[in-house]
mmCIF file of C-alpha atoms in Angstrom:
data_model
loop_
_atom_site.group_PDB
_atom_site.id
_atom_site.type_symbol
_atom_site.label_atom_id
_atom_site.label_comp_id
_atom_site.label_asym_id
_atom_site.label_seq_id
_atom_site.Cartn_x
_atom_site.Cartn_y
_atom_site.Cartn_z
ATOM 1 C CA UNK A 1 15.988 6.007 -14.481
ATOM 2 C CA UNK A 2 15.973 7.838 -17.805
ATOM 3 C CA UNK A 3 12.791 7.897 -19.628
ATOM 4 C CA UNK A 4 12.834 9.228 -23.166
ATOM 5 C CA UNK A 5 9.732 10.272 -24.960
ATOM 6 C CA UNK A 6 11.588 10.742 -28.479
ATOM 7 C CA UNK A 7 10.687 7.329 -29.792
ATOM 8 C CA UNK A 8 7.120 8.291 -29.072
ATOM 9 C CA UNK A 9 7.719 11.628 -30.763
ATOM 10 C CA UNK A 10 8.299 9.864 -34.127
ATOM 11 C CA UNK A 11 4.578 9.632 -35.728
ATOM 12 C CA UNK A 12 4.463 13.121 -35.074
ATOM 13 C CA UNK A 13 7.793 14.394 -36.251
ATOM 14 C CA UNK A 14 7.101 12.687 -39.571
ATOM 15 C CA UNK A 15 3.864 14.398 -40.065
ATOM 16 C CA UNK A 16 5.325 17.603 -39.602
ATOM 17 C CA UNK A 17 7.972 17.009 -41.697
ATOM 18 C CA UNK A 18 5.856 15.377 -44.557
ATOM 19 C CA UNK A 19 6.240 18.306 -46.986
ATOM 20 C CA UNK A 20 9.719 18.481 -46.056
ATOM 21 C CA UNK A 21 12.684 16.889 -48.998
ATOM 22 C CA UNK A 22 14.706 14.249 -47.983
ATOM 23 C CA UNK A 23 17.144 14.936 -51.388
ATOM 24 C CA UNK A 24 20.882 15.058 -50.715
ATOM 25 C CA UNK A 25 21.468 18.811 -51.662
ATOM 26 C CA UNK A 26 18.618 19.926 -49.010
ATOM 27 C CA UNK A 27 21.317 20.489 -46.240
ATOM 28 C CA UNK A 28 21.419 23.132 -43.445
ATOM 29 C CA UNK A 29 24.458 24.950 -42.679
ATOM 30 C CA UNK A 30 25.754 23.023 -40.540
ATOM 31 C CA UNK A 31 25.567 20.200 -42.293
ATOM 32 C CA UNK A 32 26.910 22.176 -45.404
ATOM 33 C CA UNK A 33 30.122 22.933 -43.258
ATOM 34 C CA UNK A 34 30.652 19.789 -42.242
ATOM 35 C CA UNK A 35 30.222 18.437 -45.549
ATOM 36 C CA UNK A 36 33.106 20.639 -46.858
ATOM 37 C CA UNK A 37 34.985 19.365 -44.096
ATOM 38 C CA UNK A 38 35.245 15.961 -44.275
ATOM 39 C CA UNK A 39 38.296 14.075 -44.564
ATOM 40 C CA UNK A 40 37.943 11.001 -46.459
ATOM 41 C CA UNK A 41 35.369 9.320 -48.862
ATOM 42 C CA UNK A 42 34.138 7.237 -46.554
ATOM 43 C CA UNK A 43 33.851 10.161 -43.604
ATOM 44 C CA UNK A 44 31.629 12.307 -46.703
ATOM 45 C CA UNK A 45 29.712 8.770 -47.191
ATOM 46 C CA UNK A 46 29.234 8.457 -43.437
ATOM 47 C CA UNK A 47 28.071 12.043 -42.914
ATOM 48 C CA UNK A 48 25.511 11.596 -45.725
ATOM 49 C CA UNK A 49 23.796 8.741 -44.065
ATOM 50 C CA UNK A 50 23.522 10.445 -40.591
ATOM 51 C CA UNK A 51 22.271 13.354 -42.560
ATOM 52 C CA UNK A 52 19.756 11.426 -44.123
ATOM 53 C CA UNK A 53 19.094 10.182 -40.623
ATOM 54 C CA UNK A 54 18.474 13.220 -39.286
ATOM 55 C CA UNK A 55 15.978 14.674 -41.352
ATOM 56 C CA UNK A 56 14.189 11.681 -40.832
ATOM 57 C CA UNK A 57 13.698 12.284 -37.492
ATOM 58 C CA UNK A 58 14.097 16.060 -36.685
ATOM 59 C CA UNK A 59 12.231 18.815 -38.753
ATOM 60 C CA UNK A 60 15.635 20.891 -37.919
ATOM 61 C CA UNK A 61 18.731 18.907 -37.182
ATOM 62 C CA UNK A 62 21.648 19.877 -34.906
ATOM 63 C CA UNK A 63 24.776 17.876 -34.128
ATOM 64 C CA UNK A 64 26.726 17.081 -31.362
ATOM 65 C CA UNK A 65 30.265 15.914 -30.761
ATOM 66 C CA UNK A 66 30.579 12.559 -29.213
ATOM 67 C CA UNK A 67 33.562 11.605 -27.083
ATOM 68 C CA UNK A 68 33.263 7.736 -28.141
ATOM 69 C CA UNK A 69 31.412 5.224 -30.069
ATOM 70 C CA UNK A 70 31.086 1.561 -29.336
ATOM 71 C CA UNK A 71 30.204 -0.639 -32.570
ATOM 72 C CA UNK A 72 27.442 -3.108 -32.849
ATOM 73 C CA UNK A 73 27.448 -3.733 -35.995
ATOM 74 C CA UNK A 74 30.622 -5.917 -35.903
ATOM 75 C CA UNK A 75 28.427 -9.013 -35.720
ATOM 76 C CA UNK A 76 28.296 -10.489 -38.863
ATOM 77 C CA UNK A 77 24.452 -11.167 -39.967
ATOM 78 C CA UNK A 78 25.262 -11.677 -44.028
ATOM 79 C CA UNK A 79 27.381 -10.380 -46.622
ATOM 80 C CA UNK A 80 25.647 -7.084 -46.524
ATOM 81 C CA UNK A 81 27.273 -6.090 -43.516
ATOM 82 C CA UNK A 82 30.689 -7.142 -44.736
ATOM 83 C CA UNK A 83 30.538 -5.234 -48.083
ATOM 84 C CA UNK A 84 29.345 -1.981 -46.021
ATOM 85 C CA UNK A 85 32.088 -2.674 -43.380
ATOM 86 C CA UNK A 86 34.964 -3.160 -46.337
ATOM 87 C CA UNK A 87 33.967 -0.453 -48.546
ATOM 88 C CA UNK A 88 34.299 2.092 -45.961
ATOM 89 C CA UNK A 89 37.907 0.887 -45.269
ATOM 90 C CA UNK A 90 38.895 0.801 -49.181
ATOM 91 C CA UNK A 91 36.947 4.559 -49.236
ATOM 92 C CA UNK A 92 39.615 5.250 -46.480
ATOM 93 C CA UNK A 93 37.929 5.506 -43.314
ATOM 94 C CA UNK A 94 39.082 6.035 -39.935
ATOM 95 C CA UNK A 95 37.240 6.521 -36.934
ATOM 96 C CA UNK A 96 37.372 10.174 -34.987
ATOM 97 C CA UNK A 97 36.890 9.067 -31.802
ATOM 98 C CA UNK A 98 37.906 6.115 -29.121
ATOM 99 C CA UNK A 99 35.759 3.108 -30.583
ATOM 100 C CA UNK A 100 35.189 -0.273 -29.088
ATOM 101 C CA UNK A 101 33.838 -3.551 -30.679
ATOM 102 C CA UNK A 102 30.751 -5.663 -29.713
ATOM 103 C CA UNK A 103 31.112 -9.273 -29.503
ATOM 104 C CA UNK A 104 31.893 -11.036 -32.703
ATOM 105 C CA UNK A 105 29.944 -14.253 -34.156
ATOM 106 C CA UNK A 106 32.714 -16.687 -33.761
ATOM 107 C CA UNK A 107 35.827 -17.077 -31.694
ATOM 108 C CA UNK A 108 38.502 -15.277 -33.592
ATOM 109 C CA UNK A 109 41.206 -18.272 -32.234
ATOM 110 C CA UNK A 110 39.107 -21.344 -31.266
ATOM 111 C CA UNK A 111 36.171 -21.170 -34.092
ATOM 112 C CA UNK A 112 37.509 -24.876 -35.074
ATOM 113 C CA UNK A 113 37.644 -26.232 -31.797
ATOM 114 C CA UNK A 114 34.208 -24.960 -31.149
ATOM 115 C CA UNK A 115 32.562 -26.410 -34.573
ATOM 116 C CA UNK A 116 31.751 -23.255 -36.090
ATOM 117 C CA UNK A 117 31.527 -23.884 -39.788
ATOM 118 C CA UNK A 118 34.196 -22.179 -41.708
ATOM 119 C CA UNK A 119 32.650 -20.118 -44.105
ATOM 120 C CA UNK A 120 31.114 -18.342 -41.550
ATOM 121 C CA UNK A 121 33.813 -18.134 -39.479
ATOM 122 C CA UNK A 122 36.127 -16.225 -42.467
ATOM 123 C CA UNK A 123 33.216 -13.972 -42.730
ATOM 124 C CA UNK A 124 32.867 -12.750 -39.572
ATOM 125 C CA UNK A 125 36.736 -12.608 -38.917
ATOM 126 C CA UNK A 126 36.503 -10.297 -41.796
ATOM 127 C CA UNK A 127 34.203 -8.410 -40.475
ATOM 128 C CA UNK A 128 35.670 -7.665 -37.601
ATOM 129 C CA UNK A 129 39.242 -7.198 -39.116
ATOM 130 C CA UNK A 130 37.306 -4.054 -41.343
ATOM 131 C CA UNK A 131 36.410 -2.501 -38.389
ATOM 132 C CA UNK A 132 39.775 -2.499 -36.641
ATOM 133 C CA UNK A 133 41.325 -1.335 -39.816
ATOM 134 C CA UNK A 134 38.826 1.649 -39.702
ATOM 135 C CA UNK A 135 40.745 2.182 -36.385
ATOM 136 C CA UNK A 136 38.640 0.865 -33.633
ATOM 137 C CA UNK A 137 39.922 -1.034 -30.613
ATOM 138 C CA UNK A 138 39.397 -4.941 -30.426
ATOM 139 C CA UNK A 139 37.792 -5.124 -27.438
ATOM 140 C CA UNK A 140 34.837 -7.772 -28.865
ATOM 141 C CA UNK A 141 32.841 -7.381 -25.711
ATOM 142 C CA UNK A 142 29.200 -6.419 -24.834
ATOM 143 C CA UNK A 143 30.110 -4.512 -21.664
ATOM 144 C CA UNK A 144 32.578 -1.115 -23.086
ATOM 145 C CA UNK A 145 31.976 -0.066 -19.862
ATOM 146 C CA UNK A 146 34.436 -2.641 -17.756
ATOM 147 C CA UNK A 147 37.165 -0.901 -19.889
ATOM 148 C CA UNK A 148 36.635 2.708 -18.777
ATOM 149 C CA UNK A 149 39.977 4.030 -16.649
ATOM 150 C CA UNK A 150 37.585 6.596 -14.627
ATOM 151 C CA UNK A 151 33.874 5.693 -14.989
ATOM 152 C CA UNK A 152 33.200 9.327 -13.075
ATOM 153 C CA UNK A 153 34.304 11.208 -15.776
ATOM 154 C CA UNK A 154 31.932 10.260 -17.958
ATOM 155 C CA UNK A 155 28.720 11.768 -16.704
ATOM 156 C CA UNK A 156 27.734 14.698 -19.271
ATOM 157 C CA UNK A 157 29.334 13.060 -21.945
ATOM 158 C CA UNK A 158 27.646 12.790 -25.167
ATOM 159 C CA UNK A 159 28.450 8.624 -26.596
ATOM 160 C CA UNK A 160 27.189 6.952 -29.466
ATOM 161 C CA UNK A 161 27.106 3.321 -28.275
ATOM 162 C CA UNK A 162 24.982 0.507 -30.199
ATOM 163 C CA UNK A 163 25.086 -2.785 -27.169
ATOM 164 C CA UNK A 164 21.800 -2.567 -25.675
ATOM 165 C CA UNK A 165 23.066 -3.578 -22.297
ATOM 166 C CA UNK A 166 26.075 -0.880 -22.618
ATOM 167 C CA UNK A 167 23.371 1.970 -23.650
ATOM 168 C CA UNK A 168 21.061 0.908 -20.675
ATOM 169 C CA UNK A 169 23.874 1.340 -18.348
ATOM 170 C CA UNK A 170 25.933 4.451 -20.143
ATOM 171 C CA UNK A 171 22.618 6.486 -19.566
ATOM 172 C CA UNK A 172 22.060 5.441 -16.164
ATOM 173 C CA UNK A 173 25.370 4.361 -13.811
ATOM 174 C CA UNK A 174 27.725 6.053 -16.097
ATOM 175 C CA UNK A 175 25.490 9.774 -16.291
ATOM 176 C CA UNK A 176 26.746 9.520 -20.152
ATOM 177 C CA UNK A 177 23.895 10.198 -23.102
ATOM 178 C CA UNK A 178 23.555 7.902 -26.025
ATOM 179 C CA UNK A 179 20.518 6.713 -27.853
ATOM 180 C CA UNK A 180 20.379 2.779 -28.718
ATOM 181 C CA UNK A 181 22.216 3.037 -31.880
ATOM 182 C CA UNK A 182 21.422 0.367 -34.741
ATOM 183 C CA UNK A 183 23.901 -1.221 -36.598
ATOM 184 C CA UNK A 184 25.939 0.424 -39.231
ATOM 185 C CA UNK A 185 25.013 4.521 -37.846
ATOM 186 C CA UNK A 186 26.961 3.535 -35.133
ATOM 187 C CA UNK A 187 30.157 3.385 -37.406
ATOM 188 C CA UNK A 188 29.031 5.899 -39.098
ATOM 189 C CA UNK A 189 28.931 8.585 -36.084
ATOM 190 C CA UNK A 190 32.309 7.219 -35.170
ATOM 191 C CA UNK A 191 33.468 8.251 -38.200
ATOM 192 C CA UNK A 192 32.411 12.066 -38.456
ATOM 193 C CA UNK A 193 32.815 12.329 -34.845
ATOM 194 C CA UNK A 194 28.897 13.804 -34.224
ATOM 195 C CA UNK A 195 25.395 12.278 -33.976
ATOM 196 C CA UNK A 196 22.072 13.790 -34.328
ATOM 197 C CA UNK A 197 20.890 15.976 -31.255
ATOM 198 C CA UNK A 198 17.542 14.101 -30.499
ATOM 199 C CA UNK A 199 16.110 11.904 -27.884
ATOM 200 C CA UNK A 200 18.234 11.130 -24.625
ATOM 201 C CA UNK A 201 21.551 13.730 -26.038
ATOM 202 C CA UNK A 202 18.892 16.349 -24.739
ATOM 203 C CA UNK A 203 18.436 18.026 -21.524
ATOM 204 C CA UNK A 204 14.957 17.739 -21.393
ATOM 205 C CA UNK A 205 14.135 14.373 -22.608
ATOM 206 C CA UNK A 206 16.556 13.026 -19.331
ATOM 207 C CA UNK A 207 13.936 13.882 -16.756
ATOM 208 C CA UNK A 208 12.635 11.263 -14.693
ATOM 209 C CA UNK A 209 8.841 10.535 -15.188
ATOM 210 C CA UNK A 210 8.579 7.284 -13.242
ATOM 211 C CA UNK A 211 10.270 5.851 -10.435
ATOM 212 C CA UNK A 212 11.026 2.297 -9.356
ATOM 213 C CA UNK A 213 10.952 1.662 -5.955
ATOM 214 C CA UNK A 214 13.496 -1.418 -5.564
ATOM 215 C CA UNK A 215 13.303 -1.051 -1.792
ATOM 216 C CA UNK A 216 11.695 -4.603 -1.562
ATOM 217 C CA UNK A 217 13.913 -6.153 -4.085
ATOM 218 C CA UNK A 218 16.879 -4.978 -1.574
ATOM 219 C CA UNK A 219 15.193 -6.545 1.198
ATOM 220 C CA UNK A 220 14.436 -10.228 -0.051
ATOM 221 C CA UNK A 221 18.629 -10.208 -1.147
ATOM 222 C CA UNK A 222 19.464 -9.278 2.164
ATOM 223 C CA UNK A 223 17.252 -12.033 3.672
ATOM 224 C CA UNK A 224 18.614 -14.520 1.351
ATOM 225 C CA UNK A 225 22.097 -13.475 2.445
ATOM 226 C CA UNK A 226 21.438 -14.148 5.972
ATOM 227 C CA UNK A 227 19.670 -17.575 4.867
ATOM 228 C CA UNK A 228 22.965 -18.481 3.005
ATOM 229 C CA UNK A 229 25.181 -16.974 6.242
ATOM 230 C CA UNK A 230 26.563 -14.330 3.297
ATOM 231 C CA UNK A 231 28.497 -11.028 5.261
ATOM 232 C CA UNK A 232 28.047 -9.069 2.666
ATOM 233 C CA UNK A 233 26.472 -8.167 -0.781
ATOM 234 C CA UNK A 234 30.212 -7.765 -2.232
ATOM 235 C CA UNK A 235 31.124 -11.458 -1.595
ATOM 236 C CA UNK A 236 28.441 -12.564 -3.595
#
């Protein structure tokens, strides 16, 4: 179990940096470099918002590569998120790294059959055709993780993944580091290929403080199982 104390950290990290600017032109080196770098409109636009990011909540931001992303924000909630989605893809955008899509809001072939109104339907088919023309994978699921060709090799990794259930498990089962990502930074580490080095990306924030003793939990299945004449835990 990974317990992070970041969130807690926040209060504090604003305090200390209450004297500090937020403007656009206060940038470290780093982020100066990578500025001068970027490829595309949308990749500069992107980088400015995890910037911004950033010195919200670190005093002195780093960066670290990820190795994916996996896109929450594909689930259309208004027009806002459409607009953001779109204008990154006319800015030219195109994600740096393997990126999968959340579930959408409607079924992109049976929205009829299923009575979703159809205003709402174009909008979130929309949606999620913006994000695959930014280049990311239509997967449309909550679980990234069932598509993974080697699951072991992605302990260490550094992931920017936004699914609540995904980030649970990509910190945990999977040994990878992510925070829970909200909607529309997600796409935006995915396209300058970095995130922020804060919370659960570092070494010392993934130390264990409590442990869960599920020993009991493991017994009441297995009594169940021999209740229900089950062999085994797999057949379930």
């Amino acid at each position: 179990l990974v317990v992070s104390t970041f969130h807690e950290d926040i209060q504090k990290v604003a305090e200390d940096c209450s004297s500090r600017r937020l403007e656009g032109s206060n940038f470290t080196e780093e982020e100066t470099a990578m500025l001068e770098t970027t490829g595309s409109e949308a990749e500069r636009m992107a980088l400015k918002v995890l910037i911004r990011y950033a010195k919200i909540v670190s005093c002195n931001p780093t960066y670290v590569d990820i190795e994916t992303a996996h896109i929450d924000g594909c689930t259309y909630i208004g027009p806002g998120g459409l607009e953001f989605a779109q204008k990154l893809v006319d800015a030219g955008g195109k994600v740096r790294v393997p990126t999968t899509l959340n579930s959408g809001s409607c079924d992109r072939k049976k929205w009829r059959e299923l009575g979703t109104p159809e205003e709402y339907a174009r909008a979130a088919m929309a949606l999620g055709d913006a994000y695959l023309e930014l280049g990311c994978k239509p997967s449309f699921t909550c679980a990234p993780y069932l598509l993974l060709e080697n699951p072991a090799l992605e302990r260490g990794k550094d992931v920017c993944w936004g699914e609540s259930n995904a980030v649970v498990y990509a910190n945990s089962v999977l040994g990878s580091r992510t925070e829970k990502y909200a909607d529309y930074l997600d796409i935006c580490a995915a396209l300058v290929g970095k995130t922020v080095a804060v919370g659960v990306h570092l070494e010392q924030n993934r130390r264990p403080e409590i442990v869960l003793d599920a020993a009991f939990v493991l017994k009441e299945i297995e009594q169940n199982m021999i209740l229900s004449n089950i062999d085994s835990i797999d057949s379930l």
